[in-house]
PDB file of C-alpha atoms in Angstrom:
ATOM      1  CA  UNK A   1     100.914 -88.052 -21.518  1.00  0.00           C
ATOM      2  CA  UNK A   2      98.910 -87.347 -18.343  1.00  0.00           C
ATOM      3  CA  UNK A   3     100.402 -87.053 -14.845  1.00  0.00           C
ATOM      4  CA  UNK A   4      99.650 -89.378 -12.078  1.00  0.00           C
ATOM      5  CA  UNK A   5      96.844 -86.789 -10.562  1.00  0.00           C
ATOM      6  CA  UNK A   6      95.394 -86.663 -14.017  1.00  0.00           C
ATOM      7  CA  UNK A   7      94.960 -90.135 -14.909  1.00  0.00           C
ATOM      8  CA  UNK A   8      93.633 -91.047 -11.442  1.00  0.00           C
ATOM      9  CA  UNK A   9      90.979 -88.041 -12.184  1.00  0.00           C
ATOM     10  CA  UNK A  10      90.370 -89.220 -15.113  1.00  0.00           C
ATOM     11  CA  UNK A  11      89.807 -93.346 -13.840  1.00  0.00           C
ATOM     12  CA  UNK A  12      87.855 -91.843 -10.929  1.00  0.00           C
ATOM     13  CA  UNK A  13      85.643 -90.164 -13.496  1.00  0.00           C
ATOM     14  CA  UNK A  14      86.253 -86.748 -12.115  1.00  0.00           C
ATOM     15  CA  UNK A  15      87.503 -85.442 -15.166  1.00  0.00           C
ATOM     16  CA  UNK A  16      86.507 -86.510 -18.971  1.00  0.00           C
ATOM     17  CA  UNK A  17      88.756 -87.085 -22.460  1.00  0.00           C
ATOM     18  CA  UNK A  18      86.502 -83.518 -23.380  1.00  0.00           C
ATOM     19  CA  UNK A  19      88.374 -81.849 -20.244  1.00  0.00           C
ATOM     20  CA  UNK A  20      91.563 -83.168 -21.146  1.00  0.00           C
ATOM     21  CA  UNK A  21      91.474 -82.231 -24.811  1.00  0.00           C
ATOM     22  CA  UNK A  22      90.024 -78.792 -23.642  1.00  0.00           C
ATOM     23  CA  UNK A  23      93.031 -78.425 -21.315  1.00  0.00           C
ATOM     24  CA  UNK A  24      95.044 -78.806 -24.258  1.00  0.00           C
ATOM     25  CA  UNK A  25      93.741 -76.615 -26.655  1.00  0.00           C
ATOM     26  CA  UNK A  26      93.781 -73.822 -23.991  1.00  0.00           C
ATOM     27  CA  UNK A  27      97.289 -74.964 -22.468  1.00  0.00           C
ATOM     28  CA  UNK A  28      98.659 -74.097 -26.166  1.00  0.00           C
ATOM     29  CA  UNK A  29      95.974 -70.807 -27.025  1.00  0.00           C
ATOM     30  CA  UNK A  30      97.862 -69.481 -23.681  1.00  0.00           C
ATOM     31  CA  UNK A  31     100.909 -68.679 -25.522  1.00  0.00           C
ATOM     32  CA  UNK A  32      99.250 -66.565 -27.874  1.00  0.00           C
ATOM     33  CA  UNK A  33      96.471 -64.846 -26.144  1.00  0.00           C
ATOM     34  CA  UNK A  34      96.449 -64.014 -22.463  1.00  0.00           C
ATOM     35  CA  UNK A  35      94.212 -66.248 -20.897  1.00  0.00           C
ATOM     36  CA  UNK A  36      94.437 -64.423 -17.263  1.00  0.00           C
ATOM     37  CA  UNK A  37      92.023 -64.605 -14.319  1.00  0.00           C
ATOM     38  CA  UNK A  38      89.544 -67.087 -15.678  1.00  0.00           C
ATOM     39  CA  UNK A  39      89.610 -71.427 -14.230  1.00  0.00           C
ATOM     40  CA  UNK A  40      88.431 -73.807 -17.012  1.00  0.00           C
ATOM     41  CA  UNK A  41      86.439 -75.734 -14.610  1.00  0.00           C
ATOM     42  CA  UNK A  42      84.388 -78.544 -16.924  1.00  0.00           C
ATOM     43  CA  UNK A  43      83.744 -79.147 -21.024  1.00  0.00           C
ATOM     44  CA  UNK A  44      80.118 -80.799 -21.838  1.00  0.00           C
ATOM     45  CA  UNK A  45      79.949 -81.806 -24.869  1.00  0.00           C
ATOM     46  CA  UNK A  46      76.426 -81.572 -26.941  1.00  0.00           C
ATOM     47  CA  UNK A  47      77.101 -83.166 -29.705  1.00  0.00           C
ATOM     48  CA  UNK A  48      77.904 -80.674 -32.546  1.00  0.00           C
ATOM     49  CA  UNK A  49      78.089 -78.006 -29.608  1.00  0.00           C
ATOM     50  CA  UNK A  50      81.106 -77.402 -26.825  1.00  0.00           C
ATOM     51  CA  UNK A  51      80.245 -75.962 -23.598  1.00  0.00           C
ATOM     52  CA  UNK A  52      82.802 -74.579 -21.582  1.00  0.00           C
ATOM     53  CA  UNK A  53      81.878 -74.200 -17.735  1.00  0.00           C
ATOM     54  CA  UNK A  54      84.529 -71.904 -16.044  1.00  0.00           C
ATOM     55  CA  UNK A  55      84.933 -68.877 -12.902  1.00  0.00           C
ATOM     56  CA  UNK A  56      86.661 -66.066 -12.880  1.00  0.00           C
ATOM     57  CA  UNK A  57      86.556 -63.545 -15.957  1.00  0.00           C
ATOM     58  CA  UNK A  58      85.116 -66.081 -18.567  1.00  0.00           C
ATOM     59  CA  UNK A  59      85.263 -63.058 -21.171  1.00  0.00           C
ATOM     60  CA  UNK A  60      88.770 -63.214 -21.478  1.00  0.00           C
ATOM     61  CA  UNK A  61      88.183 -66.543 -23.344  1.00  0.00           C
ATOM     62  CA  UNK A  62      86.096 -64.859 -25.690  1.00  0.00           C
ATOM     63  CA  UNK A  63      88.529 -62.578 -26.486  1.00  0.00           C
ATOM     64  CA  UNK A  64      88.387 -59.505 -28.384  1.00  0.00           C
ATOM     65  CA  UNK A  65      86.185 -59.836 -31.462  1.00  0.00           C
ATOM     66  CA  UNK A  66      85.932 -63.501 -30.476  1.00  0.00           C
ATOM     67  CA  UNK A  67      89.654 -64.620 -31.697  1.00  0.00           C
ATOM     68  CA  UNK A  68      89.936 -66.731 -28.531  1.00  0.00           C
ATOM     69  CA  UNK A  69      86.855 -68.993 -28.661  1.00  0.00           C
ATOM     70  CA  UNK A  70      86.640 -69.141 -32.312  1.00  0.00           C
ATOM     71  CA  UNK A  71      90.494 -70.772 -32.493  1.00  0.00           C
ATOM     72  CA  UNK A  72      88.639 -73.268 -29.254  1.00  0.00           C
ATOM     73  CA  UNK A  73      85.977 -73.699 -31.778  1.00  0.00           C
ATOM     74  CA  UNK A  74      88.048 -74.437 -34.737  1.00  0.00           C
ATOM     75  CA  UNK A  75      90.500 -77.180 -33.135  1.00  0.00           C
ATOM     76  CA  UNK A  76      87.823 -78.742 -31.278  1.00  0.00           C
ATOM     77  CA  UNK A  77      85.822 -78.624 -34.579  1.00  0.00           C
ATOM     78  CA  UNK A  78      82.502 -77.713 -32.748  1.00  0.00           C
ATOM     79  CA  UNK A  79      80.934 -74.775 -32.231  1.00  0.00           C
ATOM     80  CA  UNK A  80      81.936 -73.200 -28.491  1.00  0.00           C
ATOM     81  CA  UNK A  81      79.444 -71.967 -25.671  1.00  0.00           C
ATOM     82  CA  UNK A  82      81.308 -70.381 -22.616  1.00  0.00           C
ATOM     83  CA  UNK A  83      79.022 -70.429 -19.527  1.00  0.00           C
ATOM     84  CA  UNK A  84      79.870 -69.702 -15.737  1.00  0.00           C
ATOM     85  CA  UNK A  85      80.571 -72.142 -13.262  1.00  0.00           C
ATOM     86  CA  UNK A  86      78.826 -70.856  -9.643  1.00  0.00           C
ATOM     87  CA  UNK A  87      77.081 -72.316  -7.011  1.00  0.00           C
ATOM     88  CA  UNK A  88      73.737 -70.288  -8.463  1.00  0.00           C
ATOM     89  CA  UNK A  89      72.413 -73.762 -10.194  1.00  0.00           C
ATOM     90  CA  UNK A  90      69.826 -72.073 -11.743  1.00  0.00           C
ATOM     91  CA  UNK A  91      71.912 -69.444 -13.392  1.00  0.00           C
ATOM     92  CA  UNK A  92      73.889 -72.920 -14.658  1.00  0.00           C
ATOM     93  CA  UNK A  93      70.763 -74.286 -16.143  1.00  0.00           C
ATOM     94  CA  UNK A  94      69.700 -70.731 -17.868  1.00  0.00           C
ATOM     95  CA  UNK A  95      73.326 -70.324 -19.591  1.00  0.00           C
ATOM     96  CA  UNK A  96      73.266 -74.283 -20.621  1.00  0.00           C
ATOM     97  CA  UNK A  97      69.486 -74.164 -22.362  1.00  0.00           C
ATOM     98  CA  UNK A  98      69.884 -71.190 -23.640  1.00  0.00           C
ATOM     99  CA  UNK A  99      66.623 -68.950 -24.593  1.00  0.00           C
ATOM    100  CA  UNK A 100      64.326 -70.743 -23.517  1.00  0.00           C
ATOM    101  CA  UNK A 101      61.890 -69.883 -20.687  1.00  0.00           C
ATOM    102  CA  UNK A 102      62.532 -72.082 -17.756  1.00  0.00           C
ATOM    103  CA  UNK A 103      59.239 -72.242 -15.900  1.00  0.00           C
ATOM    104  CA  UNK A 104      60.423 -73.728 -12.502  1.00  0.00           C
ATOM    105  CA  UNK A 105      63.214 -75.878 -11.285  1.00  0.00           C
ATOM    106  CA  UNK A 106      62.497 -78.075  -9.234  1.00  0.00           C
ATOM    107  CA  UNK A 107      65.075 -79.961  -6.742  1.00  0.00           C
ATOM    108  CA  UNK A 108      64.326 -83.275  -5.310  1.00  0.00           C
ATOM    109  CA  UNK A 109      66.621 -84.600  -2.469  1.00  0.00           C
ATOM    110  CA  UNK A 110      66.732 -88.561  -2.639  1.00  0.00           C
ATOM    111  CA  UNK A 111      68.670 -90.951  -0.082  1.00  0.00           C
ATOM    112  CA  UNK A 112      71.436 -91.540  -3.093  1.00  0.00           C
ATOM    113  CA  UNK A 113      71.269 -89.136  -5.266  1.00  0.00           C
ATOM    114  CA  UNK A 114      69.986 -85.390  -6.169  1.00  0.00           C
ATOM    115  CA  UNK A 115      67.604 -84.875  -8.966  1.00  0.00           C
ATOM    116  CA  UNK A 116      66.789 -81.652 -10.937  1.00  0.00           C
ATOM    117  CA  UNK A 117      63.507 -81.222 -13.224  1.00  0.00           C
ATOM    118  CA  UNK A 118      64.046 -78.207 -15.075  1.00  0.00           C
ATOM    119  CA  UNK A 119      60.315 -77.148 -16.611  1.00  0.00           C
ATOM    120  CA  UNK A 120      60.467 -75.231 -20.105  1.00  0.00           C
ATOM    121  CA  UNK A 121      57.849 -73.297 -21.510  1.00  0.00           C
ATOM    122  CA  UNK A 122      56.289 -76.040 -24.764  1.00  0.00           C
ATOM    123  CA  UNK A 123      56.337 -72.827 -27.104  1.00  0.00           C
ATOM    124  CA  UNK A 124      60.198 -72.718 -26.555  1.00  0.00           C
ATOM    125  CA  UNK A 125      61.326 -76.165 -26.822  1.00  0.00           C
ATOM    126  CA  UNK A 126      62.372 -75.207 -29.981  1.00  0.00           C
ATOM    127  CA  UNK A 127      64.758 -72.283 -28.399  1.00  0.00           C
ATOM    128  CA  UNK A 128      67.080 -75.192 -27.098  1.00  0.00           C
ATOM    129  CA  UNK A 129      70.676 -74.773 -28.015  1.00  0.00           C
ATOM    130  CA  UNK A 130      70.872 -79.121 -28.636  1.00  0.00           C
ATOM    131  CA  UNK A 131      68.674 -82.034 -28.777  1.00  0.00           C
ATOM    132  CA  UNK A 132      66.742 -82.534 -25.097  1.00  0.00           C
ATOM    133  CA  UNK A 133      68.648 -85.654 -24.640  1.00  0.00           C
ATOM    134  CA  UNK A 134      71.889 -83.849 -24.663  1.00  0.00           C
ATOM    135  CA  UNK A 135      71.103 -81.068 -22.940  1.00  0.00           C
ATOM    136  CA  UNK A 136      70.084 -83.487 -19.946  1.00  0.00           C
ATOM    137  CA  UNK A 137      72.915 -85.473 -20.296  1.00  0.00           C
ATOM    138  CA  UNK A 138      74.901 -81.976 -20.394  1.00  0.00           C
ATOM    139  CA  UNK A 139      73.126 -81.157 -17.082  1.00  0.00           C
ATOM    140  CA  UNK A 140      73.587 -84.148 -15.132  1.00  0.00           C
ATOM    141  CA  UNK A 141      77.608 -83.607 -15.774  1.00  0.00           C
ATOM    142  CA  UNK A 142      77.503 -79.962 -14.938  1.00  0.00           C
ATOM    143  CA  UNK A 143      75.218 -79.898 -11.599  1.00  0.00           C
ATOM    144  CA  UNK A 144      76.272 -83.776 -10.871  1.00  0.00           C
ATOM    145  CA  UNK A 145      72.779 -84.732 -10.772  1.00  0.00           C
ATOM    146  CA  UNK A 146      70.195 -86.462 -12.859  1.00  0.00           C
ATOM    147  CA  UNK A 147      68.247 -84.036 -14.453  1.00  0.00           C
ATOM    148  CA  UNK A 148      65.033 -84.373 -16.880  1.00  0.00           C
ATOM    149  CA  UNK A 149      63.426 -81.526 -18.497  1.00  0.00           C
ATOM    150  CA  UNK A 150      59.894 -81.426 -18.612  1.00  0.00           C
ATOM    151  CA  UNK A 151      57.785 -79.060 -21.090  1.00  0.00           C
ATOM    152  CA  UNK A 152      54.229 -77.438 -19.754  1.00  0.00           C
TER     153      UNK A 152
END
């Protein structure tokens, strides 16, 4: 059962079910492993693929010899990508693609919204961790933003 601050977070849109089921699974990993000076900030979830956004020391949720976010990866049965949260939005969209080259990102203000186009070298678009569609979608919850990726 959520709290009151939780549920309006969660009509409001600021959080997602992923978050809350995230929450969970680390809420009850805390007892085991300790789980200290890192902030779960956001989940995005790609399909067959987890991403974790969080600040702080983000290896501690790797744990040693990856205990920690293979037990996230087995009870969220997906397989677990732990990125930092910072204000460095490129750095974001790096961790979130993955290997490929990004070319340029470009960031266009509009009167309601912000937009990202994130150009990726063609001879890498197979280097992307999840399907283009995803990623985007991925993206636009991460940097609150629509976001389209381009190839050149």
């Amino acid at each position: 059962t959520l709290c009151q601050e939780c549920k309006k977070k969660l009509e409001t849109k600021q959080i997602t079910e992923t978050d809350i089921e995230v929450s969970l699974i680390l809420a009850k990993l805390s007892k085991a492993f300790p789980l200290n000076n890192v902030e779960f900030k956001k989940a995005i979830d790609l399909e067959k693929l987890l991403v974790l956004a969080c600040t702080g020391k983000i290896g501690s949720l790797i744990g040693k010899q990856g205990k920690i976010v293979s037990e996230i990866s087995k009870q969220s049965a997906k397989t677990v990508r732990i990125i930092e949260h910072t204000k460095d939005e490129k750095k974001m969209i790096q961790d979130l693609i993955g290997n490929a080259r990004i070319l340029a990102v470009k960031k266009t203000f509009n009167p309601q919204s912000l937009e990202f186009t994130i150009i990726i070298a063609k001879a890498d678009k197979s280097k992307l961790i999840a399907p283009q569609e995803s990623i985007e979608k991925g993206l636009q919850n991460l940097l609150n933003a629509n976001t389209k990726i381009d190839f050149q």
